[in-house]
Coordinates of C-alpha atoms in Angstrom, one line a residue:
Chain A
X1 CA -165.8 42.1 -1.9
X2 CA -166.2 43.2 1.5
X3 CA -166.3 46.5 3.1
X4 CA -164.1 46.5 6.4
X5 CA -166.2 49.2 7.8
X6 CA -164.7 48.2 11.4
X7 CA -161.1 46.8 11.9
X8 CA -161.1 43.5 13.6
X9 CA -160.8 43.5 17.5
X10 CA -157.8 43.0 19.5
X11 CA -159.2 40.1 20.8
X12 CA -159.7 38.5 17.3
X13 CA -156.2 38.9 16.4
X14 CA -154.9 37.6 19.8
X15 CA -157.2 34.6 18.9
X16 CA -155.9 33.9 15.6
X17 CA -151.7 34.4 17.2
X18 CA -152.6 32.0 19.6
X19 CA -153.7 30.2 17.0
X20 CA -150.5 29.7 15.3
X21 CA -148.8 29.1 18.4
X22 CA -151.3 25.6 19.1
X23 CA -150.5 25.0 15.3
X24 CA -146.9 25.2 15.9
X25 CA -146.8 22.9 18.8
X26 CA -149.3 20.4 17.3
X27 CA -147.0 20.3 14.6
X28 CA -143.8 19.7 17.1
X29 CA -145.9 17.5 18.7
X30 CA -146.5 14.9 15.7
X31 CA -142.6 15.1 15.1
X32 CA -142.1 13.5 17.9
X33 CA -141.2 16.6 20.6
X34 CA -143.7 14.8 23.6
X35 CA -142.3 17.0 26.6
X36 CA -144.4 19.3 24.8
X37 CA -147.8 17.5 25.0
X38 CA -148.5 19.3 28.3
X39 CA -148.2 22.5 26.9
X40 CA -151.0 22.3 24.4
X41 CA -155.1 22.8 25.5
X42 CA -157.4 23.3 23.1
X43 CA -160.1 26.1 23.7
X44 CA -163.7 24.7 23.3
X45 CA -166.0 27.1 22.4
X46 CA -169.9 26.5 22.1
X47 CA -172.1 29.1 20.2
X48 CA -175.2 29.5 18.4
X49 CA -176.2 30.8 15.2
X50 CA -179.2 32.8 15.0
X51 CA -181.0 32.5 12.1
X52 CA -179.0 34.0 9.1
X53 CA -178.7 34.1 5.7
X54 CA -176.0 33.4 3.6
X55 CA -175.8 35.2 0.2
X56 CA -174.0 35.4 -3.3
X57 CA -173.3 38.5 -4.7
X58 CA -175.7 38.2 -7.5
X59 CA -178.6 37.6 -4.8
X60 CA -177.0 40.7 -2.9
X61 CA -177.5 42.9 -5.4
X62 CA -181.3 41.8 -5.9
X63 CA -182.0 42.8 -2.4
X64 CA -179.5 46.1 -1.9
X65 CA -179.2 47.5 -5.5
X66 CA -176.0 46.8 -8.2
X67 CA -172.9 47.4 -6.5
X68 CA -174.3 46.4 -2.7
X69 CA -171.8 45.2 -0.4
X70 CA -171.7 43.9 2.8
X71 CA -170.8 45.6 5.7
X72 CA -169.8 44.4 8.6
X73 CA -171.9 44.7 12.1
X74 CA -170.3 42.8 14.1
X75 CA -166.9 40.4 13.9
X76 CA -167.7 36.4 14.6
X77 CA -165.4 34.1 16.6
X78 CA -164.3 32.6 12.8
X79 CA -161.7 34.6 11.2
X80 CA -162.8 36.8 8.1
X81 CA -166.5 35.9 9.2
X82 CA -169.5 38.9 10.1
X83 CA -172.3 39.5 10.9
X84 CA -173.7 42.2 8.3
X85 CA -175.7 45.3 8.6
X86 CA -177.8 44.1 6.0
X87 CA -180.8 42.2 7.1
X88 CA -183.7 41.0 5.2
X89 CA -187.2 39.7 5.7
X90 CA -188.1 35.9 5.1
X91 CA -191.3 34.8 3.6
X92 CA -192.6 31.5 4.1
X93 CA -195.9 30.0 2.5
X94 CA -199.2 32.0 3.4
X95 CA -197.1 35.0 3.9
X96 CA -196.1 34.5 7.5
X97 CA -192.7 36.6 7.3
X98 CA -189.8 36.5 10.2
X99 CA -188.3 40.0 10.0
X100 CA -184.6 41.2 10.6
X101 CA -182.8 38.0 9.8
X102 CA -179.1 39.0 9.5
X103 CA -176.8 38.3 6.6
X104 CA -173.7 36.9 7.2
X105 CA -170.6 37.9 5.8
X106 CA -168.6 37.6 3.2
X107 CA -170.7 36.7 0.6
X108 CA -170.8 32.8 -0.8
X109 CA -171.2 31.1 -4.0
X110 CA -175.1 30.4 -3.2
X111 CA -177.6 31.9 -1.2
X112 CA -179.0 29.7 1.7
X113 CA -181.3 30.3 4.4
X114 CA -180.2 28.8 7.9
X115 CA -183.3 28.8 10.4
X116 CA -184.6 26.4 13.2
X117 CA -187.2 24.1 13.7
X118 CA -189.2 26.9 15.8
X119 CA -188.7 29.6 12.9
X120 CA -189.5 26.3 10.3
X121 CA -192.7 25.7 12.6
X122 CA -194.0 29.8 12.5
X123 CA -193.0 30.2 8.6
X124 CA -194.6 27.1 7.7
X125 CA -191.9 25.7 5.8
X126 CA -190.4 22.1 6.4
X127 CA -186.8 22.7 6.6
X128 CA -184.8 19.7 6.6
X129 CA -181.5 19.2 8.5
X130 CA -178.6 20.0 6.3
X131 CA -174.9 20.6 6.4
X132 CA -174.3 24.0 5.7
X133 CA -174.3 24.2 1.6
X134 CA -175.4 20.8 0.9
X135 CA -178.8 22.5 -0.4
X136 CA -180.3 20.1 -3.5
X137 CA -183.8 18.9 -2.8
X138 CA -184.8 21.7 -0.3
X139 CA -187.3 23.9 0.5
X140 CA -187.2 27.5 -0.8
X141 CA -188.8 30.8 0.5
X142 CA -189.2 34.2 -0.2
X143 CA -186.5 37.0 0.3
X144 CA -187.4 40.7 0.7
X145 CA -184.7 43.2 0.9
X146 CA -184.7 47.2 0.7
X147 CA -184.4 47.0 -3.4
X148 CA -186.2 43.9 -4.4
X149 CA -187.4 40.4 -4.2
X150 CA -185.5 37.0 -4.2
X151 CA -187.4 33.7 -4.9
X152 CA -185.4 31.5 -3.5
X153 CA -186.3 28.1 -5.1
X154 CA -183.9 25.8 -2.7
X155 CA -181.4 26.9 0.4
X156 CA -183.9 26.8 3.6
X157 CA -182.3 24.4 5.8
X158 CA -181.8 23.7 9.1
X159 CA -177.8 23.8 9.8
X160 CA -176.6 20.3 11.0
X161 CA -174.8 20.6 14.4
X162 CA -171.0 20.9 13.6
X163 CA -167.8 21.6 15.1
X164 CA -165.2 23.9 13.1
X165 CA -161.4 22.4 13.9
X166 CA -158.4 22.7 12.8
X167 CA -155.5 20.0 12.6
X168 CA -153.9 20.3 15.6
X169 CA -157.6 19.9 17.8
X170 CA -158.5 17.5 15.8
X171 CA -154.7 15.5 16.3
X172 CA -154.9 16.2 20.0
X173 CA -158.4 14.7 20.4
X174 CA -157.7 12.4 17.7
X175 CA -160.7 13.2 15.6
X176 CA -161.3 12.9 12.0
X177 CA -162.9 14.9 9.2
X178 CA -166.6 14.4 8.6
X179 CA -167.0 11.9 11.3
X180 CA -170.1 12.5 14.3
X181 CA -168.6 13.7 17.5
X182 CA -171.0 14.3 20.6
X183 CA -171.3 17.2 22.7
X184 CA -171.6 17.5 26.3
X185 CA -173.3 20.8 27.4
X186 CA -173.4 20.9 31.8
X187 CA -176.6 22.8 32.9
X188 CA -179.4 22.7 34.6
X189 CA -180.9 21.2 32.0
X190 CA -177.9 18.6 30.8
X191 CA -177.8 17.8 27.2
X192 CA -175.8 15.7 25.1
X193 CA -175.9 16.4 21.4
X194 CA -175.0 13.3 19.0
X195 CA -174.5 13.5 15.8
X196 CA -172.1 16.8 15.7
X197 CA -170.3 16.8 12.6
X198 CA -166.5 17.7 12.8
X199 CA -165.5 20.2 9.9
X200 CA -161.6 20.1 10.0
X201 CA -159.9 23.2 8.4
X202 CA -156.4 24.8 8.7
X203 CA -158.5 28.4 8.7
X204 CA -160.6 27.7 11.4
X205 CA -160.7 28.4 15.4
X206 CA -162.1 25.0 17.3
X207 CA -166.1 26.4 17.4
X208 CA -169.0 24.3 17.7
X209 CA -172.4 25.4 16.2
X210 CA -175.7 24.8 17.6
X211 CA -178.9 26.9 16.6
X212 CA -181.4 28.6 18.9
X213 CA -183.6 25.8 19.9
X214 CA -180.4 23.6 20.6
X215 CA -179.3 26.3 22.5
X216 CA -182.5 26.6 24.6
X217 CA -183.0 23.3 25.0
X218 CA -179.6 22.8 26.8
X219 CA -179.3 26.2 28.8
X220 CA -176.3 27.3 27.2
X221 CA -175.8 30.7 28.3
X222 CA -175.7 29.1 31.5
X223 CA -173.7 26.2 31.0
X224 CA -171.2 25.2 33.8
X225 CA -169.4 23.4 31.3
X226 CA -168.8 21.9 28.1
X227 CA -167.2 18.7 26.2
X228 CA -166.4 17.1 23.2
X229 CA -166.9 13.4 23.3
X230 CA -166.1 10.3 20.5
Chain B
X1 CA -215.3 21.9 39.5
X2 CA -214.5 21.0 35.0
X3 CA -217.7 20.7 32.6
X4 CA -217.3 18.1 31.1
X5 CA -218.4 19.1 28.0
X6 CA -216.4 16.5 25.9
X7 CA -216.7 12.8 26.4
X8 CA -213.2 11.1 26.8
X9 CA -212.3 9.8 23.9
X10 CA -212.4 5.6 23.6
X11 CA -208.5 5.6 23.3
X12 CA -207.9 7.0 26.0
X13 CA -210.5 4.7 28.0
X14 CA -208.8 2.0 26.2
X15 CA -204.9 3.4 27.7
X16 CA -206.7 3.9 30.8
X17 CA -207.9 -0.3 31.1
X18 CA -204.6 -1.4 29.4
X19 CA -202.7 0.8 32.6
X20 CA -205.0 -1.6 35.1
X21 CA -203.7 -5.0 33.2
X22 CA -199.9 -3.6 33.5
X23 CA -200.7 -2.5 37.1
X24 CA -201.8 -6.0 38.0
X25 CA -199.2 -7.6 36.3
X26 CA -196.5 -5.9 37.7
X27 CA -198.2 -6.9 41.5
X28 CA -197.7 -10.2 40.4
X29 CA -194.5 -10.3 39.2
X30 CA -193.2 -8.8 42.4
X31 CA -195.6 -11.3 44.5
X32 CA -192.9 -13.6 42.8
X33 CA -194.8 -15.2 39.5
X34 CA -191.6 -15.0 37.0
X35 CA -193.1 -16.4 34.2
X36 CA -195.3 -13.2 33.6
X37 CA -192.4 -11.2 32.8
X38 CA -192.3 -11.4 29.3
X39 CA -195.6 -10.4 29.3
X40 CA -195.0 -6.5 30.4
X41 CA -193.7 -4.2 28.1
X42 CA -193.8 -0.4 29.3
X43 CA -194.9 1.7 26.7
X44 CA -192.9 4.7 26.6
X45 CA -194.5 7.7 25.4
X46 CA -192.4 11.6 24.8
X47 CA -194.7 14.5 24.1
X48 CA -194.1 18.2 24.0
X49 CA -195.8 20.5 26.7
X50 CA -196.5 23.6 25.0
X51 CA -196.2 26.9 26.8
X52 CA -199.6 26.9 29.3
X53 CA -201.3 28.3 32.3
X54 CA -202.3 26.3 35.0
X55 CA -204.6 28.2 37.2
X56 CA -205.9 28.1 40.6
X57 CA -210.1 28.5 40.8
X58 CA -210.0 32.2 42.5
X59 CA -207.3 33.4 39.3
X60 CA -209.9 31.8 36.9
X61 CA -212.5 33.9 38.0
X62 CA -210.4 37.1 38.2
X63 CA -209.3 35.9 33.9
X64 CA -212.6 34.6 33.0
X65 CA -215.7 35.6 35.8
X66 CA -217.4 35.0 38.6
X67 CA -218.2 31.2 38.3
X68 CA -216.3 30.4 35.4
X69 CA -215.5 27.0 34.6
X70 CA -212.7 25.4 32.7
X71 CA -214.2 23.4 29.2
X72 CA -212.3 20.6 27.5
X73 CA -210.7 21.5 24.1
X74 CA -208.5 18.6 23.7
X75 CA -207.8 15.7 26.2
X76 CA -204.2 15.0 27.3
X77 CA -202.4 11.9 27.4
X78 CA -203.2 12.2 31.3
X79 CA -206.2 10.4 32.4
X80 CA -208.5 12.9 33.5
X81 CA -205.8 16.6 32.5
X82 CA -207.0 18.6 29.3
X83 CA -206.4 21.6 27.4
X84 CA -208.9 24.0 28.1
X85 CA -211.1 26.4 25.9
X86 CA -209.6 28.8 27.8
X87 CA -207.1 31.0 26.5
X88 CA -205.1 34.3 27.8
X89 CA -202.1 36.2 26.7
X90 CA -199.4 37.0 29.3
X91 CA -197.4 40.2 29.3
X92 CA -194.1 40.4 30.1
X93 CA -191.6 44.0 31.3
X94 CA -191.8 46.4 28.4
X95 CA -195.4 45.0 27.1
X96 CA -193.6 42.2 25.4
X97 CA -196.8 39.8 24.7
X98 CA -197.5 36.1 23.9
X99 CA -201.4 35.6 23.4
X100 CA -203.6 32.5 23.0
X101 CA -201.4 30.7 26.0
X102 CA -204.0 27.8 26.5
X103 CA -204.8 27.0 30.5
X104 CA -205.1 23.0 31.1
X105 CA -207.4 22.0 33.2
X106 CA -208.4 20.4 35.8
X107 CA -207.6 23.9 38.1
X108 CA -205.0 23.5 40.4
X109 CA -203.9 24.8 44.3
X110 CA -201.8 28.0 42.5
X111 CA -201.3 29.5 39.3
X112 CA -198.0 28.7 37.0
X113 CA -197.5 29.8 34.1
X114 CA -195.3 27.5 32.2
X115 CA -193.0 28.8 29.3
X116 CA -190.0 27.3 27.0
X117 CA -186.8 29.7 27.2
X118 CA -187.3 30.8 23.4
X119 CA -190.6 32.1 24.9
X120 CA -188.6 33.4 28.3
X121 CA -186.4 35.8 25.8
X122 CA -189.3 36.9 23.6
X123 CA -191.1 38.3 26.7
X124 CA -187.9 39.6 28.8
X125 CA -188.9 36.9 31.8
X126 CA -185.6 35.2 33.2
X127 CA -187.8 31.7 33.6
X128 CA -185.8 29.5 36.5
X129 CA -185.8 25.9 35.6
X130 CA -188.0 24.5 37.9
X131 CA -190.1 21.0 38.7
X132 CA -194.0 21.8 38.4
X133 CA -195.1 23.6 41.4
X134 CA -191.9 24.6 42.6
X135 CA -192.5 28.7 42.3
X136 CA -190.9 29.9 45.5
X137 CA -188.9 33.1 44.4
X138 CA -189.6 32.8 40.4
X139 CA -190.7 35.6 38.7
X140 CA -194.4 36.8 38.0
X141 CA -196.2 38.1 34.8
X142 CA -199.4 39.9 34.1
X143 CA -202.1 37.7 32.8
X144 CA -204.8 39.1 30.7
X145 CA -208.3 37.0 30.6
X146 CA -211.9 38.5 28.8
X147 CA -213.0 39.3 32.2
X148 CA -209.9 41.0 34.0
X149 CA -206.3 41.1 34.0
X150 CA -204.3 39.1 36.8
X151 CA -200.9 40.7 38.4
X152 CA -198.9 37.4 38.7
X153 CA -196.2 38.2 41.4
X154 CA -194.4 34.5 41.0
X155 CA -195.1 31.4 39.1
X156 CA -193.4 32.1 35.9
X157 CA -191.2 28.9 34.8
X158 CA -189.5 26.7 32.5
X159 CA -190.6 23.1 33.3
X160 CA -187.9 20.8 34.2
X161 CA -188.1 17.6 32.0
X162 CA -189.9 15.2 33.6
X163 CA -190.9 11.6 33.4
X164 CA -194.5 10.4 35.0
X165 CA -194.4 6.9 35.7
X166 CA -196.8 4.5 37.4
X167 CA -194.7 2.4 40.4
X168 CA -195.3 -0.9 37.5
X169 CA -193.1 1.3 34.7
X170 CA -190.8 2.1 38.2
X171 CA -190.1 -1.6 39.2
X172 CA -190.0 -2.8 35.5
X173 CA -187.0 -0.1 34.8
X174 CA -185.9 0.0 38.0
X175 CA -186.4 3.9 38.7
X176 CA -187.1 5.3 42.0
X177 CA -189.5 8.3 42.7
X178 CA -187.4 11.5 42.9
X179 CA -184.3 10.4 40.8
X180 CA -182.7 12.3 37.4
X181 CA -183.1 10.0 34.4
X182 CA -181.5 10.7 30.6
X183 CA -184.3 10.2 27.9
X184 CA -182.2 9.5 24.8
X185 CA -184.0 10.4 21.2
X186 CA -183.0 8.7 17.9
X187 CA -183.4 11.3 15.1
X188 CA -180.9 13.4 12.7
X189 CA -181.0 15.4 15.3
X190 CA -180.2 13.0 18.0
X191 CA -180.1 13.6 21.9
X192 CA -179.2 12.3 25.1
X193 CA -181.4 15.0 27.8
X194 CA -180.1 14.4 30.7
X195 CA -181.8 15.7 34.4
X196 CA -185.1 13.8 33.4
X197 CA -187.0 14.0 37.1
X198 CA -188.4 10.8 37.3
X199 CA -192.2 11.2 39.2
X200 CA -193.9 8.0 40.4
X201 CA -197.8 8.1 40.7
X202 CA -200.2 5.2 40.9
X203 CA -202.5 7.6 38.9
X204 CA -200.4 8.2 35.8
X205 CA -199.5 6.9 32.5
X206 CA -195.7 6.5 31.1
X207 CA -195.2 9.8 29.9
X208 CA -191.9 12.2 29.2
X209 CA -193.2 16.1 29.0
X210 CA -190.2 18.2 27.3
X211 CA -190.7 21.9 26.2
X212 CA -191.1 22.9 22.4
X213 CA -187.2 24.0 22.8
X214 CA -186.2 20.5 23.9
X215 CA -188.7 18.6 21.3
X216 CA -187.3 21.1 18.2
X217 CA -183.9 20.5 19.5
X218 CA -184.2 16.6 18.7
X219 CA -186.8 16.7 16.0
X220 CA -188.7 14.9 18.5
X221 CA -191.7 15.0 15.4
X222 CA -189.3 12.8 13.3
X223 CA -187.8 10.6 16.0
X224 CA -187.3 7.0 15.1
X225 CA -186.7 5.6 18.5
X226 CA -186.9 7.1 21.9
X227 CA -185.7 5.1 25.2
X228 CA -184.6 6.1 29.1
X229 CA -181.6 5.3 30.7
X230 CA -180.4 5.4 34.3

């Protein structure tokens, strides 16, 4: 369960009615209406996950006491998805620690660390690249929280790019599920990104994920412009 | 002046001679001997820079002396460049600090400090994107040696990816001095950079420098294939 502490924003909602409204027309679209075709755009959007964990509620209430919930911090582009209050310390071999790393919100079946290859450098663990929750034969770590300690045995991974999309994007660029897409990112310092998995899902808003190093490397917060390519 | 306190290594003697054979080769070929051209093959080299200080004689005093010299610590895939003993920690606005930056040697005309953009937000320095020595309205940093602290007012960048290429290397790919190049790396993590400033030099080796963003970004460590394209 999760406390709504802070209603979602305006802008969220308008996201997810507009939403709808691509659905609907993507749905027109593939029975035929085409005098609609120029009225759908999809809305690429490029953002990067900081280094987070996700948690189960058993591993919650390790590190924040029986009961603990998460609470939300801060509402993500995904519907339903937060960043928590609740951060935590990670503890890699020879007790080099990276401080502050945010949960994520709402609480999964398993508990999984998501870092880059910088953090996997300065904790001294070899995390391997992953799609998110495809965790058997990884590297664990240590978890400290305000009420206790969580040995992670697996779940440190580095996420696989991806791209979160739903039907309609995907019809309209005519993408499939769990095939590698590439990502054009326009900068000063041009990058394109191969191997981006596409993730289709009626829940989601069209999102692509890159971590912190990715990021960097390509300038986003600077970026002129941005593209999804076969 | 650089004490050569460490011999260079026979390897890179040994890159050094093979350089001279390419060199004369590729005169030949374009003297017009055709059958020599399945004899060159460029050998194409990607390593990371590190964040690092290059200083000018006068700023290595003010960090490290009157007199002070720059001592070998590790030799660089450049003939005759090196990682120095030398090591300072730079201080950005609001005392952020990254210490142990390691200055390469041999000195240079002015001092640049050069950083990755992970390292630009850790210190609170917006780093420009620029090519090496390039620092005309970047920012500056203070600079603190063992013998005295240095007020940089400019010279604070992130260095734009860059190929060094010997005019052989240039006439065998067809490159031209000055142009933007893509480096493309084969990994899981696979990435097409693009704005790859191609720099010819009768002096240098075949070498692509990225930054630690850009070689965690492709898992440059794990790459299984690395090749330039126009």
């Amino acid at each position: 369960m999760t406390t709504l502490n802070i209603p979602m924003p305006r802008e969220q909602l308008e996201r997810i009615v507009r939403q709808a409204v691509r659905e609907n027309f993507a749905q027109r679209l593939q029975s035929g209406e085409q005098q609609l075709s120029a009225a759908y755009t999809s809305n690429l959007v490029v953002n990067v996950s900081a280094r987070h964990l996700h948690v189960s509620q058993e591993d919650l209430e390790k590190l924040f006491g029986p009961g603990a919930e998460l609470t939300v911090y801060r509402w993500l582009y995904q519907p339903g998805e937060f960043a928590s209050q609740q951060t935590v310390a990670i503890i890699g071999p020879r007790r080099r620690t990276i401080d502050k790393v945010r949960i994520l919100g709402p609480v999964r079946e398993a508990t999984q660390a998501e870092i880059s290859f910088t953090d996997s450098i300065a904790l001294g663990i070899d995390a391997p690249v992953r799609p998110s929750g495809n965790i058997e034969d990884t590297p664990g770590c240590a978890v400290f929280g305000p009420a206790g300690v969580l040995e992670l045995t697996r779940g440190v991974i580095r996420a696989e790019r991806h791209v979160h999309m739903n039907p309609a994007d995907a019809a309209t660029y005519g993408f499939q599920d769990r095939q590698y897409l590439k990502l054009r990112v326009r900068s000063d310092c041009s990058t394109v990104f191969e191997n981006v998995l596409c993730r289709v899902d009626s829940k989601v808003l069209l999102e692509v994920h890159l971590d912190t190093d990715e990021g960097n490397a390509c300038d986003l917060v600077n970026a002129t412009g941005v593209e999804l390519l076969q």
